[in-house]
Amino acid sequence: MIHIVGAGPGDPELITVKGSRYLAEADVVIYAGSLVNPALLDYCKEGVEIHNSAHMTLDEVVEVIAQAEADGKMTVRLHTGDPAIYGAIQEQMDAWEKRGFAYDVVPGVSSFLGTAAALRQEYTLPGISQTVIITRNEGRTPVPEREKLRSLAAHHATMCIFLSIAMIEEVAAELIAGGYEETTPIAIVQRATWPEQKILRGTLATIAEQVKAEEIDRTAMIVVGDCLNTEYELSQLYAPQFSHMFRDAKA
């Protein structure tokens, strides 16, 4: 059996209970060494066979798993955050299905959620934004024209931008060109939930220079939107005049 496990954003305690149990039971672990905190491997049992996929091709990953399946061993494929977001798991699952391998997926805490925790920020504030856009800037992996930052910026929603910190000048310029004001607040969180976590706050006009000064060029989430300001409407959920099936309105 193959288990795809979301490792969470970095803090080893933010893996799910099921994910940590599978890691403890695994005979073979293939982990994304460029992103996954190696401290998570402490969950593994003695004698486990460990592979760092940062040095492997897709064919090599599949071959290791094929050998484990032939030997009747249980494999954990450990991905950073939640594997469904920029995890490149679809091509792996398709390859396993062609070979008839059984597998399942254990979700994890995505880095955009770890970032919200680090910022102590709710992304969906009443009267400000009720939509979160998860995206990335175009790089080696192309982005459809309708999903480019300039197009998405027209919504003025909260945006969580993955894999784009090295292009922060272009990111800021595209967001401004798409409709965000230069004064729109932006936050950068590098290695959210890790011990060395670093947070920068600025505006679209200032953030590129701040990032350059702090020499942040990888493993960072970009959050932009007016949710990062402090003024917002209170939720109706807890308003005394608001009634629902669990509580009557109070005068």
PDB file of C-alpha atoms in Angstrom:
ATOM      1  CA  MET A   1       0.000   0.000   0.000  1.00  0.00           C
ATOM      2  CA  ILE A   2       1.185   3.525  -0.825  1.00  0.00           C
ATOM      3  CA  HIS A   3       0.204   6.493   1.339  1.00  0.00           C
ATOM      4  CA  ILE A   4       0.649  10.047   0.056  1.00  0.00           C
ATOM      5  CA  VAL A   5       0.986  12.115   3.222  1.00  0.00           C
ATOM      6  CA  GLY A   6       0.870  15.873   3.654  1.00  0.00           C
ATOM      7  CA  ALA A   7       3.714  16.807   5.967  1.00  0.00           C
ATOM      8  CA  GLY A   8       2.316  20.209   6.902  1.00  0.00           C
ATOM      9  CA  PRO A   9       4.097  23.556   6.569  1.00  0.00           C
ATOM     10  CA  GLY A  10       7.178  22.783   8.634  1.00  0.00           C
ATOM     11  CA  ASP A  11       6.468  22.364  12.335  1.00  0.00           C
ATOM     12  CA  PRO A  12       6.731  18.573  12.888  1.00  0.00           C
ATOM     13  CA  GLU A  13       3.723  18.688  15.216  1.00  0.00           C
ATOM     14  CA  LEU A  14       1.497  20.025  12.431  1.00  0.00           C
ATOM     15  CA  ILE A  15       1.376  16.720  10.572  1.00  0.00           C
ATOM     16  CA  THR A  16      -1.950  14.936  11.070  1.00  0.00           C
ATOM     17  CA  VAL A  17      -2.322  12.073  13.538  1.00  0.00           C
ATOM     18  CA  LYS A  18      -2.945   9.680  10.657  1.00  0.00           C
ATOM     19  CA  GLY A  19       0.057  10.997   8.752  1.00  0.00           C
ATOM     20  CA  SER A  20       2.389  10.530  11.710  1.00  0.00           C
ATOM     21  CA  ARG A  21       1.025   7.019  12.261  1.00  0.00           C
ATOM     22  CA  TYR A  22       1.706   6.064   8.660  1.00  0.00           C
ATOM     23  CA  LEU A  23       5.233   7.484   8.931  1.00  0.00           C
ATOM     24  CA  ALA A  24       5.813   5.396  12.055  1.00  0.00           C
ATOM     25  CA  GLU A  25       4.603   2.249  10.261  1.00  0.00           C
ATOM     26  CA  ALA A  26       6.302   2.798   6.892  1.00  0.00           C
ATOM     27  CA  ASP A  27       8.949   0.454   5.529  1.00  0.00           C
ATOM     28  CA  VAL A  28       9.906   2.927   2.788  1.00  0.00           C
ATOM     29  CA  VAL A  29       9.671   6.728   2.908  1.00  0.00           C
ATOM     30  CA  ILE A  30      10.197   9.024  -0.063  1.00  0.00           C
ATOM     31  CA  TYR A  31      10.187  12.629   1.120  1.00  0.00           C
ATOM     32  CA  ALA A  32      10.515  15.974  -0.644  1.00  0.00           C
ATOM     33  CA  GLY A  33      13.846  16.889   0.887  1.00  0.00           C
ATOM     34  CA  SER A  34      13.991  20.395  -0.562  1.00  0.00           C
ATOM     35  CA  LEU A  35      10.889  21.437   1.387  1.00  0.00           C
ATOM     36  CA  VAL A  36       9.909  18.914   4.073  1.00  0.00           C
ATOM     37  CA  ASN A  37      11.362  19.460   7.529  1.00  0.00           C
ATOM     38  CA  PRO A  38      13.738  16.494   8.104  1.00  0.00           C
ATOM     39  CA  ALA A  39      12.657  16.467  11.753  1.00  0.00           C
ATOM     40  CA  LEU A  40       9.508  14.677  10.546  1.00  0.00           C
ATOM     41  CA  LEU A  41      11.659  11.636   9.803  1.00  0.00           C
ATOM     42  CA  ASP A  42      12.017  11.198  13.576  1.00  0.00           C
ATOM     43  CA  TYR A  43       8.550   9.619  13.443  1.00  0.00           C
ATOM     44  CA  CYS A  44       9.976   6.774  11.351  1.00  0.00           C
ATOM     45  CA  LYS A  45      10.840   3.397  12.824  1.00  0.00           C
ATOM     46  CA  GLU A  46      14.359   2.050  13.009  1.00  0.00           C
ATOM     47  CA  GLY A  47      15.575   0.470   9.794  1.00  0.00           C
ATOM     48  CA  VAL A  48      13.191   2.344   7.486  1.00  0.00           C
ATOM     49  CA  GLU A  49      14.415   2.870   3.927  1.00  0.00           C
ATOM     50  CA  ILE A  50      14.497   6.623   3.233  1.00  0.00           C
ATOM     51  CA  HIS A  51      14.799   8.367  -0.149  1.00  0.00           C
ATOM     52  CA  ASN A  52      15.078  12.101  -0.846  1.00  0.00           C
ATOM     53  CA  SER A  53      12.994  12.849  -3.942  1.00  0.00           C
ATOM     54  CA  ALA A  54      14.804  16.172  -4.462  1.00  0.00           C
ATOM     55  CA  HIS A  55      17.502  14.091  -6.166  1.00  0.00           C
ATOM     56  CA  MET A  56      15.133  11.791  -8.065  1.00  0.00           C
ATOM     57  CA  THR A  57      13.172  11.805 -11.318  1.00  0.00           C
ATOM     58  CA  LEU A  58       9.570  10.640 -11.574  1.00  0.00           C
ATOM     59  CA  ASP A  59      10.712   7.333 -13.078  1.00  0.00           C
ATOM     60  CA  GLU A  60      13.114   6.786 -10.191  1.00  0.00           C
ATOM     61  CA  VAL A  61      10.377   7.478  -7.640  1.00  0.00           C
ATOM     62  CA  VAL A  62       8.056   5.036  -9.384  1.00  0.00           C
ATOM     63  CA  GLU A  63      10.790   2.393  -9.540  1.00  0.00           C
ATOM     64  CA  VAL A  64      11.488   2.612  -5.790  1.00  0.00           C
ATOM     65  CA  ILE A  65       7.779   2.244  -5.082  1.00  0.00           C
ATOM     66  CA  ALA A  66       7.459  -0.617  -7.561  1.00  0.00           C
ATOM     67  CA  GLN A  67      10.222  -2.490  -5.747  1.00  0.00           C
ATOM     68  CA  ALA A  68       8.569  -1.832  -2.381  1.00  0.00           C
ATOM     69  CA  GLU A  69       5.259  -3.146  -3.734  1.00  0.00           C
ATOM     70  CA  ALA A  70       6.986  -6.262  -5.075  1.00  0.00           C
ATOM     71  CA  ASP A  71       8.545  -6.834  -1.648  1.00  0.00           C
ATOM     72  CA  GLY A  72       5.229  -6.323   0.158  1.00  0.00           C
ATOM     73  CA  LYS A  73       6.413  -3.176   1.913  1.00  0.00           C
ATOM     74  CA  MET A  74       4.357  -0.148   2.902  1.00  0.00           C
ATOM     75  CA  THR A  75       5.473   3.169   1.396  1.00  0.00           C
ATOM     76  CA  VAL A  76       4.863   6.755   2.497  1.00  0.00           C
ATOM     77  CA  ARG A  77       5.308   9.466  -0.116  1.00  0.00           C
ATOM     78  CA  LEU A  78       5.806  12.529   2.079  1.00  0.00           C
ATOM     79  CA  HIS A  79       4.950  15.885   0.503  1.00  0.00           C
ATOM     80  CA  THR A  80       5.210  19.353   1.983  1.00  0.00           C
ATOM     81  CA  GLY A  81       2.062  21.163   3.123  1.00  0.00           C
ATOM     82  CA  ASP A  82      -0.997  19.613   1.531  1.00  0.00           C
ATOM     83  CA  PRO A  83      -0.055  17.424  -1.438  1.00  0.00           C
ATOM     84  CA  ALA A  84      -2.997  18.654  -3.536  1.00  0.00           C
ATOM     85  CA  ILE A  85      -1.477  22.142  -3.899  1.00  0.00           C
ATOM     86  CA  TYR A  86       1.582  22.304  -6.159  1.00  0.00           C
ATOM     87  CA  GLY A  87       2.511  18.805  -5.047  1.00  0.00           C
ATOM     88  CA  ALA A  88       2.911  17.235  -8.513  1.00  0.00           C
ATOM     89  CA  ILE A  89       1.101  14.166  -7.195  1.00  0.00           C
ATOM     90  CA  GLN A  90      -1.279  13.615 -10.100  1.00  0.00           C
ATOM     91  CA  GLU A  91       1.453  12.298 -12.379  1.00  0.00           C
ATOM     92  CA  GLN A  92       2.599   9.956  -9.631  1.00  0.00           C
ATOM     93  CA  MET A  93      -0.890   8.623  -8.943  1.00  0.00           C
ATOM     94  CA  ASP A  94      -1.489   8.114 -12.662  1.00  0.00           C
ATOM     95  CA  ALA A  95       1.751   6.130 -12.931  1.00  0.00           C
ATOM     96  CA  TRP A  96       0.754   3.937  -9.985  1.00  0.00           C
ATOM     97  CA  GLU A  97      -2.705   3.297 -11.386  1.00  0.00           C
ATOM     98  CA  LYS A  98      -1.177   2.087 -14.645  1.00  0.00           C
ATOM     99  CA  ARG A  99       0.741  -0.475 -12.613  1.00  0.00           C
ATOM    100  CA  GLY A 100      -2.274  -1.416 -10.487  1.00  0.00           C
ATOM    101  CA  PHE A 101      -0.838  -0.114  -7.205  1.00  0.00           C
ATOM    102  CA  ALA A 102      -3.254   0.746  -4.394  1.00  0.00           C
ATOM    103  CA  TYR A 103      -2.824   4.125  -2.712  1.00  0.00           C
ATOM    104  CA  ASP A 104      -4.572   6.769  -0.659  1.00  0.00           C
ATOM    105  CA  VAL A 105      -3.994  10.412   0.246  1.00  0.00           C
ATOM    106  CA  VAL A 106      -3.737  11.950   3.712  1.00  0.00           C
ATOM    107  CA  PRO A 107      -4.275  15.724   3.552  1.00  0.00           C
ATOM    108  CA  GLY A 108      -1.976  18.132   5.355  1.00  0.00           C
ATOM    109  CA  VAL A 109      -1.881  21.690   6.631  1.00  0.00           C
ATOM    110  CA  SER A 110      -0.960  23.841   3.639  1.00  0.00           C
ATOM    111  CA  SER A 111       1.697  26.536   3.946  1.00  0.00           C
ATOM    112  CA  PHE A 112      -0.871  29.224   3.094  1.00  0.00           C
ATOM    113  CA  LEU A 113      -2.685  28.219   6.297  1.00  0.00           C
ATOM    114  CA  GLY A 114       0.542  28.027   8.268  1.00  0.00           C
ATOM    115  CA  THR A 115       1.212  31.539   6.983  1.00  0.00           C
ATOM    116  CA  ALA A 116      -2.172  32.776   8.241  1.00  0.00           C
ATOM    117  CA  ALA A 117      -1.325  31.349  11.661  1.00  0.00           C
ATOM    118  CA  ALA A 118       2.084  33.021  11.626  1.00  0.00           C
ATOM    119  CA  LEU A 119       0.491  36.345  10.712  1.00  0.00           C
ATOM    120  CA  ARG A 120      -2.343  35.796  13.206  1.00  0.00           C
ATOM    121  CA  GLN A 121      -4.628  36.764  10.374  1.00  0.00           C
ATOM    122  CA  GLU A 122      -8.070  35.730   9.102  1.00  0.00           C
ATOM    123  CA  TYR A 123      -8.173  35.854   5.309  1.00  0.00           C
ATOM    124  CA  THR A 124     -11.970  36.181   5.006  1.00  0.00           C
ATOM    125  CA  LEU A 125     -13.044  39.332   6.836  1.00  0.00           C
ATOM    126  CA  PRO A 126     -16.637  40.612   6.508  1.00  0.00           C
ATOM    127  CA  GLY A 127     -16.846  43.669   4.285  1.00  0.00           C
ATOM    128  CA  ILE A 128     -13.248  43.203   3.115  1.00  0.00           C
ATOM    129  CA  SER A 129     -12.829  39.858   1.353  1.00  0.00           C
ATOM    130  CA  GLN A 130     -14.794  36.628   1.271  1.00  0.00           C
ATOM    131  CA  THR A 131     -12.573  34.975  -1.335  1.00  0.00           C
ATOM    132  CA  VAL A 132      -9.061  33.555  -1.135  1.00  0.00           C
ATOM    133  CA  ILE A 133      -7.167  33.055  -4.392  1.00  0.00           C
ATOM    134  CA  ILE A 134      -4.361  30.509  -4.273  1.00  0.00           C
ATOM    135  CA  THR A 135      -2.024  30.990  -7.207  1.00  0.00           C
ATOM    136  CA  ARG A 136       1.540  31.480  -8.411  1.00  0.00           C
ATOM    137  CA  ASN A 137       3.390  33.745 -10.800  1.00  0.00           C
ATOM    138  CA  GLU A 138       4.364  32.338 -14.146  1.00  0.00           C
ATOM    139  CA  GLY A 139       7.826  30.793 -14.205  1.00  0.00           C
ATOM    140  CA  ARG A 140       9.104  27.611 -15.799  1.00  0.00           C
ATOM    141  CA  THR A 141       5.588  26.259 -15.353  1.00  0.00           C
ATOM    142  CA  PRO A 142       3.267  28.331 -17.573  1.00  0.00           C
ATOM    143  CA  VAL A 143       0.055  29.882 -16.265  1.00  0.00           C
ATOM    144  CA  PRO A 144      -3.113  30.156 -18.400  1.00  0.00           C
ATOM    145  CA  GLU A 145      -3.711  33.717 -19.598  1.00  0.00           C
ATOM    146  CA  ARG A 146      -6.958  34.015 -17.617  1.00  0.00           C
ATOM    147  CA  GLU A 147      -5.114  33.032 -14.415  1.00  0.00           C
ATOM    148  CA  LYS A 148      -2.176  35.406 -14.611  1.00  0.00           C
ATOM    149  CA  LEU A 149      -1.707  37.725 -11.638  1.00  0.00           C
ATOM    150  CA  ARG A 150      -2.792  40.782 -13.594  1.00  0.00           C
ATOM    151  CA  SER A 151      -6.138  39.139 -14.378  1.00  0.00           C
ATOM    152  CA  LEU A 152      -6.716  37.767 -10.877  1.00  0.00           C
ATOM    153  CA  ALA A 153      -5.904  41.120  -9.271  1.00  0.00           C
ATOM    154  CA  ALA A 154      -9.119  42.554 -10.704  1.00  0.00           C
ATOM    155  CA  HIS A 155     -11.066  40.668  -8.015  1.00  0.00           C
ATOM    156  CA  HIS A 156      -9.322  42.524  -5.144  1.00  0.00           C
ATOM    157  CA  ALA A 157      -9.635  39.304  -3.136  1.00  0.00           C
ATOM    158  CA  THR A 158      -7.110  37.997  -0.633  1.00  0.00           C
ATOM    159  CA  MET A 159      -4.316  36.365  -2.623  1.00  0.00           C
ATOM    160  CA  CYS A 160      -1.857  33.732  -1.411  1.00  0.00           C
ATOM    161  CA  ILE A 161       0.937  33.476  -3.942  1.00  0.00           C
ATOM    162  CA  PHE A 162       3.136  30.395  -3.915  1.00  0.00           C
ATOM    163  CA  LEU A 163       6.542  29.796  -5.500  1.00  0.00           C
ATOM    164  CA  SER A 164       7.060  33.393  -6.584  1.00  0.00           C
ATOM    165  CA  ILE A 165       9.234  35.167  -4.019  1.00  0.00           C
ATOM    166  CA  ALA A 166      12.244  35.234  -6.352  1.00  0.00           C
ATOM    167  CA  MET A 167      10.086  37.287  -8.767  1.00  0.00           C
ATOM    168  CA  ILE A 168       8.697  39.709  -6.173  1.00  0.00           C
ATOM    169  CA  GLU A 169       9.316  42.817  -8.293  1.00  0.00           C
ATOM    170  CA  GLU A 170       7.346  41.320 -11.175  1.00  0.00           C
ATOM    171  CA  VAL A 171       4.643  40.067  -8.800  1.00  0.00           C
ATOM    172  CA  ALA A 172       4.116  43.539  -7.311  1.00  0.00           C
ATOM    173  CA  ALA A 173       4.117  45.195 -10.728  1.00  0.00           C
ATOM    174  CA  GLU A 174       1.552  42.734 -12.125  1.00  0.00           C
ATOM    175  CA  LEU A 175      -0.750  43.150  -9.135  1.00  0.00           C
ATOM    176  CA  ILE A 176      -0.641  46.930  -9.422  1.00  0.00           C
ATOM    177  CA  ALA A 177      -1.237  46.744 -13.172  1.00  0.00           C
ATOM    178  CA  GLY A 178      -4.226  44.494 -12.477  1.00  0.00           C
ATOM    179  CA  GLY A 179      -5.946  46.953 -10.161  1.00  0.00           C
ATOM    180  CA  TYR A 180      -4.477  46.802  -6.649  1.00  0.00           C
ATOM    181  CA  GLU A 181      -3.405  50.183  -5.264  1.00  0.00           C
ATOM    182  CA  GLU A 182       0.314  50.674  -4.596  1.00  0.00           C
ATOM    183  CA  THR A 183      -0.627  51.112  -0.926  1.00  0.00           C
ATOM    184  CA  THR A 184      -2.262  47.676  -0.721  1.00  0.00           C
ATOM    185  CA  PRO A 185      -0.768  45.803   2.240  1.00  0.00           C
ATOM    186  CA  ILE A 186       1.342  42.740   1.598  1.00  0.00           C
ATOM    187  CA  ALA A 187       3.045  40.239   3.876  1.00  0.00           C
ATOM    188  CA  ILE A 188       5.877  37.808   3.240  1.00  0.00           C
ATOM    189  CA  VAL A 189       6.330  34.805   5.506  1.00  0.00           C
ATOM    190  CA  GLN A 190       9.454  32.735   4.994  1.00  0.00           C
ATOM    191  CA  ARG A 191       9.389  29.192   6.392  1.00  0.00           C
ATOM    192  CA  ALA A 192       6.067  29.594   8.163  1.00  0.00           C
ATOM    193  CA  THR A 193       5.915  27.569  11.428  1.00  0.00           C
ATOM    194  CA  TRP A 194       9.643  26.667  11.272  1.00  0.00           C
ATOM    195  CA  PRO A 195      11.901  27.859  14.128  1.00  0.00           C
ATOM    196  CA  GLU A 196      13.613  30.297  11.718  1.00  0.00           C
ATOM    197  CA  GLN A 197      10.306  31.764  10.496  1.00  0.00           C
ATOM    198  CA  LYS A 198      10.632  35.361   9.233  1.00  0.00           C
ATOM    199  CA  ILE A 199       7.827  37.875   8.587  1.00  0.00           C
ATOM    200  CA  LEU A 200       7.935  41.034   6.485  1.00  0.00           C
ATOM    201  CA  ARG A 201       5.069  43.517   6.133  1.00  0.00           C
ATOM    202  CA  GLY A 202       4.846  46.354   3.661  1.00  0.00           C
ATOM    203  CA  THR A 203       2.918  47.604   0.655  1.00  0.00           C
ATOM    204  CA  LEU A 204       3.047  46.700  -3.000  1.00  0.00           C
ATOM    205  CA  ALA A 205       5.187  49.789  -3.536  1.00  0.00           C
ATOM    206  CA  THR A 206       7.768  48.916  -0.856  1.00  0.00           C
ATOM    207  CA  ILE A 207       7.905  45.137  -0.566  1.00  0.00           C
ATOM    208  CA  ALA A 208      10.431  44.353  -3.304  1.00  0.00           C
ATOM    209  CA  GLU A 209      13.132  46.452  -1.636  1.00  0.00           C
ATOM    210  CA  GLN A 210      12.299  44.951   1.753  1.00  0.00           C
ATOM    211  CA  VAL A 211      12.613  41.416   0.402  1.00  0.00           C
ATOM    212  CA  LYS A 212      15.905  42.285  -1.272  1.00  0.00           C
ATOM    213  CA  ALA A 213      17.268  43.821   1.937  1.00  0.00           C
ATOM    214  CA  GLU A 214      16.364  40.688   3.926  1.00  0.00           C
ATOM    215  CA  GLU A 215      17.766  38.412   1.175  1.00  0.00           C
ATOM    216  CA  ILE A 216      14.610  36.284   1.018  1.00  0.00           C
ATOM    217  CA  ASP A 217      14.641  34.337  -2.234  1.00  0.00           C
ATOM    218  CA  ARG A 218      12.941  30.999  -1.506  1.00  0.00           C
ATOM    219  CA  THR A 219      10.511  29.094   0.724  1.00  0.00           C
ATOM    220  CA  ALA A 220       8.253  32.086   1.306  1.00  0.00           C
ATOM    221  CA  MET A 221       4.536  32.763   0.940  1.00  0.00           C
ATOM    222  CA  ILE A 222       3.240  36.072  -0.402  1.00  0.00           C
ATOM    223  CA  VAL A 223      -0.091  37.315   0.974  1.00  0.00           C
ATOM    224  CA  VAL A 224      -1.690  40.432  -0.463  1.00  0.00           C
ATOM    225  CA  GLY A 225      -5.017  42.092   0.234  1.00  0.00           C
ATOM    226  CA  ASP A 226      -6.917  44.484   2.446  1.00  0.00           C
ATOM    227  CA  CYS A 227      -7.513  41.736   5.001  1.00  0.00           C
ATOM    228  CA  LEU A 228      -4.037  42.665   6.263  1.00  0.00           C
ATOM    229  CA  ASN A 229      -5.472  45.988   7.452  1.00  0.00           C
ATOM    230  CA  THR A 230      -7.256  46.060  10.800  1.00  0.00           C
ATOM    231  CA  GLU A 231     -10.588  47.724   9.953  1.00  0.00           C
ATOM    232  CA  TYR A 232     -13.444  45.361   9.087  1.00  0.00           C
ATOM    233  CA  GLU A 233     -17.086  44.655   9.867  1.00  0.00           C
ATOM    234  CA  LEU A 234     -17.900  42.338  12.760  1.00  0.00           C
ATOM    235  CA  SER A 235     -19.295  38.956  11.795  1.00  0.00           C
ATOM    236  CA  GLN A 236     -23.060  38.453  12.020  1.00  0.00           C
ATOM    237  CA  LEU A 237     -22.390  34.975  13.412  1.00  0.00           C
ATOM    238  CA  TYR A 238     -21.944  36.296  16.959  1.00  0.00           C
ATOM    239  CA  ALA A 239     -24.054  39.459  16.692  1.00  0.00           C
ATOM    240  CA  PRO A 240     -26.740  39.514  19.442  1.00  0.00           C
ATOM    241  CA  GLN A 241     -29.456  40.545  16.972  1.00  0.00           C
ATOM    242  CA  PHE A 242     -28.682  37.609  14.674  1.00  0.00           C
ATOM    243  CA  SER A 243     -30.604  34.373  15.253  1.00  0.00           C
ATOM    244  CA  HIS A 244     -29.894  30.896  13.899  1.00  0.00           C
ATOM    245  CA  MET A 245     -30.828  27.292  14.665  1.00  0.00           C
ATOM    246  CA  PHE A 246     -28.602  27.199  17.771  1.00  0.00           C
ATOM    247  CA  ARG A 247     -29.356  30.605  19.274  1.00  0.00           C
ATOM    248  CA  ASP A 248     -32.248  33.081  19.437  1.00  0.00           C
ATOM    249  CA  ALA A 249     -31.626  36.747  18.766  1.00  0.00           C
ATOM    250  CA  LYS A 250     -31.241  38.928  21.867  1.00  0.00           C
ATOM    251  CA  ALA A 251     -32.878  42.305  22.214  1.00  0.00           C
TER     252      ALA A 251
END
